[in-house]
Short mmCIF file of C-alpha atoms in Angstrom, two decimals:
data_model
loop_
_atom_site.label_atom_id
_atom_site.label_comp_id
_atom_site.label_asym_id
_atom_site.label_seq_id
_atom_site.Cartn_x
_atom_site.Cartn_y
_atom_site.Cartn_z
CA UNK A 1 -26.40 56.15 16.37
CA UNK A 2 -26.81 56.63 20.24
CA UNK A 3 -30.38 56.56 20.23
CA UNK A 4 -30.03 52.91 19.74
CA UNK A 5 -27.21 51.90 22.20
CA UNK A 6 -29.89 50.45 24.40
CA UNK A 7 -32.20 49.15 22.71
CA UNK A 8 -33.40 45.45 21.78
CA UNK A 9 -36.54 44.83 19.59
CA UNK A 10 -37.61 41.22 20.00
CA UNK A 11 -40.05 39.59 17.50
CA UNK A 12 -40.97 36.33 16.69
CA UNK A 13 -37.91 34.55 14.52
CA UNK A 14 -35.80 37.86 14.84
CA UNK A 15 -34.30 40.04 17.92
CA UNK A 16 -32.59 43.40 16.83
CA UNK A 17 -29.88 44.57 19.29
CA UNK A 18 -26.90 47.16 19.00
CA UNK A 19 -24.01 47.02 17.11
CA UNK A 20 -21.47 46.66 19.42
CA UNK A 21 -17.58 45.74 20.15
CA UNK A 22 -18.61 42.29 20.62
CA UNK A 23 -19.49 41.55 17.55
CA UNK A 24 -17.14 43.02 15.22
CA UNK A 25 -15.34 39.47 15.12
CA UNK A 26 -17.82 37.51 13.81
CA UNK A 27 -19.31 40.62 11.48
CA UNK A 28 -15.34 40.50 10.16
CA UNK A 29 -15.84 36.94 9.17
CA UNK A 30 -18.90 37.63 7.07
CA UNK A 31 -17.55 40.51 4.97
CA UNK A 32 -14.69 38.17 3.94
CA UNK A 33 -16.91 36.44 1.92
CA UNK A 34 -16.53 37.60 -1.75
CA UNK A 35 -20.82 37.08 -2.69
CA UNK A 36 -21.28 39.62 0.54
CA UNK A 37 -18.82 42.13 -0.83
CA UNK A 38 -20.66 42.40 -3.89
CA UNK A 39 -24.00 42.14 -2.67
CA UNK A 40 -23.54 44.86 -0.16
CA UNK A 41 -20.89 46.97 -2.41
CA UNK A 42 -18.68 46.86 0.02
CA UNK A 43 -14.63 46.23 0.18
CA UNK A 44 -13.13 43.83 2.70
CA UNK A 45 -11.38 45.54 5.82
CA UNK A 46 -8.74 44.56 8.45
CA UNK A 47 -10.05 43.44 11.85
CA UNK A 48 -9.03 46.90 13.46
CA UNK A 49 -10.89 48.69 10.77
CA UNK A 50 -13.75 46.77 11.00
CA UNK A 51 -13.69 48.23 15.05
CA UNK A 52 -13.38 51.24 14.02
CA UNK A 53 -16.26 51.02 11.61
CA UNK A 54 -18.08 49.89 14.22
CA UNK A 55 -17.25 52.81 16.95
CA UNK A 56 -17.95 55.06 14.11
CA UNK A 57 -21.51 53.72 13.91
CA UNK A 58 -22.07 54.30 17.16
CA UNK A 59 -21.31 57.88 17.27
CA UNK A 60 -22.55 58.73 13.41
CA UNK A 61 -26.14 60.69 13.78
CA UNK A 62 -26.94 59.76 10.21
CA UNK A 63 -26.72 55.75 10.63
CA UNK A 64 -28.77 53.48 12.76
CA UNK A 65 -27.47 50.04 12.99
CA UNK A 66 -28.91 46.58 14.86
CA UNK A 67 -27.76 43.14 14.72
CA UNK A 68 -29.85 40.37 14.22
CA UNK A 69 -29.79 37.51 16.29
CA UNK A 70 -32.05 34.12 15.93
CA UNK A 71 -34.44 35.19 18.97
CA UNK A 72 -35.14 31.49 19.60
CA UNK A 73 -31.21 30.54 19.82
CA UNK A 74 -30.35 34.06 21.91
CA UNK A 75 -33.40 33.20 24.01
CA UNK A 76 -31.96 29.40 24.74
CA UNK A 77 -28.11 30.53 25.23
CA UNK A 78 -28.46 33.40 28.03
CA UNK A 79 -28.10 36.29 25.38
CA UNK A 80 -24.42 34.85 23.83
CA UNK A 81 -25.08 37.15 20.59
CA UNK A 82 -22.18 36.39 18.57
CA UNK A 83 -23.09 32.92 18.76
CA UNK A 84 -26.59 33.90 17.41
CA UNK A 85 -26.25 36.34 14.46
CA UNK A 86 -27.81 35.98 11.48
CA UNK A 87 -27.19 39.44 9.87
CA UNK A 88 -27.55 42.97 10.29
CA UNK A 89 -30.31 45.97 9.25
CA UNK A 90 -29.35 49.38 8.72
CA UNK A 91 -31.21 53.11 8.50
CA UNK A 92 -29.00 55.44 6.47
CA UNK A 93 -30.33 59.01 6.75
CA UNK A 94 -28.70 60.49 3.86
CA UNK A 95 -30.28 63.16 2.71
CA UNK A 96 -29.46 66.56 4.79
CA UNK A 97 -32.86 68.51 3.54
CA UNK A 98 -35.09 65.62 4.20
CA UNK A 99 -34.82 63.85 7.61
CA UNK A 100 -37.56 62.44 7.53
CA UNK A 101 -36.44 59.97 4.80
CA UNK A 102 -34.06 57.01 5.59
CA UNK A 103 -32.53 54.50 3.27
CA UNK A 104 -32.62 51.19 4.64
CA UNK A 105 -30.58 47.69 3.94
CA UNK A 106 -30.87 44.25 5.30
CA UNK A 107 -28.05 41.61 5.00
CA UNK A 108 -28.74 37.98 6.16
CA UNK A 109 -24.86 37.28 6.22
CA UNK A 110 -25.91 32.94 7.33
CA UNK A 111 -27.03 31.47 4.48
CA UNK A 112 -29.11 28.84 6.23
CA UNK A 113 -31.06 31.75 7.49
CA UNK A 114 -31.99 33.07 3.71
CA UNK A 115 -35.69 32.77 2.62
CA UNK A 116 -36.72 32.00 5.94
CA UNK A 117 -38.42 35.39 7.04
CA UNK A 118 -35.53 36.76 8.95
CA UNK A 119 -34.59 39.22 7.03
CA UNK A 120 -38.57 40.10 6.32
CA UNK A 121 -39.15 40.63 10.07
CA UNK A 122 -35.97 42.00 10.46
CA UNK A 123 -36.60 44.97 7.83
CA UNK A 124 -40.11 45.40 9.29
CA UNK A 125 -38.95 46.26 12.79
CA UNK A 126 -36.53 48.84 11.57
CA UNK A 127 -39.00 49.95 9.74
CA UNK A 128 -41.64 50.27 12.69
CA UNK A 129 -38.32 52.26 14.62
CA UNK A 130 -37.59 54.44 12.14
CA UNK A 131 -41.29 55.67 11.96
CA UNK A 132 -41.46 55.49 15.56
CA UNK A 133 -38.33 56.71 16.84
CA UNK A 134 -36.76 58.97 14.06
CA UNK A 135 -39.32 60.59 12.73
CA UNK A 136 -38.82 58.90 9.26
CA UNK A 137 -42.12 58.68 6.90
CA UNK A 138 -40.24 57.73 4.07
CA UNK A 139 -38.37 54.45 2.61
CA UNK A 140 -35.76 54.00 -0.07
CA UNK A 141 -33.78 50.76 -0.74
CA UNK A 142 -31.43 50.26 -3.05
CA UNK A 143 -30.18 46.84 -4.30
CA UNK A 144 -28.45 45.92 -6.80
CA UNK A 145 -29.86 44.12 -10.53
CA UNK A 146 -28.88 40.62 -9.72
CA UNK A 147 -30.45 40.57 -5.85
CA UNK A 148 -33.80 39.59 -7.16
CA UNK A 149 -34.66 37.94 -4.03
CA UNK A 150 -34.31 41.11 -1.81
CA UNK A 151 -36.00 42.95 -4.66
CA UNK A 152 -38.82 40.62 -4.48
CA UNK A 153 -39.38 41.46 -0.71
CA UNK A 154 -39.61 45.05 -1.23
CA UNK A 155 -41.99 44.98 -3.31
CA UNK A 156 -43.95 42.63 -0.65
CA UNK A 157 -43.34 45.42 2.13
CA UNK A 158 -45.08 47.78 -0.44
CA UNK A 159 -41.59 49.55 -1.80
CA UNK A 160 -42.43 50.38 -5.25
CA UNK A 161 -39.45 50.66 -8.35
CA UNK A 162 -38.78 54.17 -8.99
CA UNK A 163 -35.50 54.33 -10.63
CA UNK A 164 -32.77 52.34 -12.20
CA UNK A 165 -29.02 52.99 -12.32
CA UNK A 166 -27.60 51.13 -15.78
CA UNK A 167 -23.90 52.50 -14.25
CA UNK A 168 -24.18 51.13 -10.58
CA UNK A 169 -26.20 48.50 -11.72
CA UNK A 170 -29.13 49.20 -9.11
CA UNK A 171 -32.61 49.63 -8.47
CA UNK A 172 -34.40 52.42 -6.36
CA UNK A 173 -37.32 51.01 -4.46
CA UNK A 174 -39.54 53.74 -2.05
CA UNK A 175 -42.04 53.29 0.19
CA UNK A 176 -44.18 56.79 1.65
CA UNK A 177 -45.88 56.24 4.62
CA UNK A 178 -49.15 57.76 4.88
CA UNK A 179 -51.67 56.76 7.43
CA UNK A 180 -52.41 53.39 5.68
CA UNK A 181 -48.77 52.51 5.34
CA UNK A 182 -48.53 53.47 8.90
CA UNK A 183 -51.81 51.38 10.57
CA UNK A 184 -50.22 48.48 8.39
CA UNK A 185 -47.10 48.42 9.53
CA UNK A 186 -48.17 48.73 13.11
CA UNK A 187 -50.27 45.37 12.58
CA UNK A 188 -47.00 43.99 10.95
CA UNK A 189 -44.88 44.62 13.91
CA UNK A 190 -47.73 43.71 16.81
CA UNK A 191 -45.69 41.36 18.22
CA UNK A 192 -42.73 43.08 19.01
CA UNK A 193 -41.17 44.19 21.93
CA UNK A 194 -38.65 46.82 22.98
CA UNK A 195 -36.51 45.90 25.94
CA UNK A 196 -33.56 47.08 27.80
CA UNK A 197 -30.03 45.71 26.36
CA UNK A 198 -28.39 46.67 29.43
CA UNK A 199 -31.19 44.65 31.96
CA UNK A 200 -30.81 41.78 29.70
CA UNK A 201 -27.58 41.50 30.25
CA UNK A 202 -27.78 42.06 33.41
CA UNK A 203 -30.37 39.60 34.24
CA UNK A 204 -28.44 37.09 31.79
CA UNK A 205 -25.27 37.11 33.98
CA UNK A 206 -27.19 37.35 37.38
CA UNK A 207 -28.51 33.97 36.51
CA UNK A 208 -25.29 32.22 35.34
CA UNK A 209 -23.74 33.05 38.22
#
């Protein structure tokens, strides 16, 4: 998604920035490991599809995508992301007579990273964008049976179980977000900042130099 291509949303554990080029290589790495395929239904691709994937992103109205980095790393190593990503957050908006309703996924690919909040502040601050942003006022996630630890931060975000697919193997979590939903996620996300991707990088190579 476009919108995006500029965009980095700092918090406290977690920075969001766009998918790009840069860090297909390292993403490629991840999704060779066989407990990401299945966690993430996906199917392992070559290195030049996995670029294409990722130029696809970029241009695909329906899909928001952002990294995440370890703010306190990227903040320490002048902005090197790919030696800072932890995993990535994603806003599908899949259904074409409802835009205001996104379907959104977190993967912490570094398992050193899991159960450490990342991926709750991570999910958060897409969620805050979404809202925000792209007009989106309500939540679905699906994951699949066995995922109970994703499951069980749903449900902390306020995502309640609405359906359950024997076939796939998955559960339906939503969240609607009325004015409550809304002042409480805005607490949530207090700390965050948006900032330019382009100025940091800018500012990052102005002062190695």
């Amino acid at each position: 998604m476009k919108i995006n291509q500029n965009t980095v949303l700092q918090g406290k554990k977690v920075a969001l920035v766009p998918y790009t080029a840069a860090h297909v290589p390292r993403y490629h790495e991840w999704m060779k490991s066989e407990e990401l395929q299945q966690l993430t239904a996906s199917e392992p691709l070559s290195l030049e599809q996995e670029y294409e994937m990722q130029r696809s992103w970029r241009e695909d109205a329906d899909k928001c995508t952002f990294i995440v980095l370890d703010t306190e790393r990227w903040s320490g190593q002048a902005g090197m992301d790919e030696d800072c990503m932890v995993g990535d957050v994603n806003l599908f908006l899949t259904d074409f007579d409802d835009r205001a309703l996104g379907e959104i996924e977190v993967m912490i690919a570094e398992p050193c990273y899991r159960g450490r909040g990342f991926g709750k502040e991570a999910t958060l601050m897409m969620m805050f964008y979404g809202v925000t942003k792209l007009g989106i006022t309500k939540f679905e996630a699906k994951i699949g049976q066995e995922n109970k630890a994703s499951i069980c931060m749903f449900r902390k975000l306020h995502f309640k179980e609405v359906a359950v697919n024997s076939i796939f193997e998955e559960v339906t979590l939503r969240l609607d977000v009325n004015e409550q939903e809304k002042h409480w996620l805005l607490e949530q996300t207090g700390h965050m900042e948006e900032k330019s991707y382009r100025d940091m990088k800018l500012q990052n190579l102005t002062s190695e130099s």
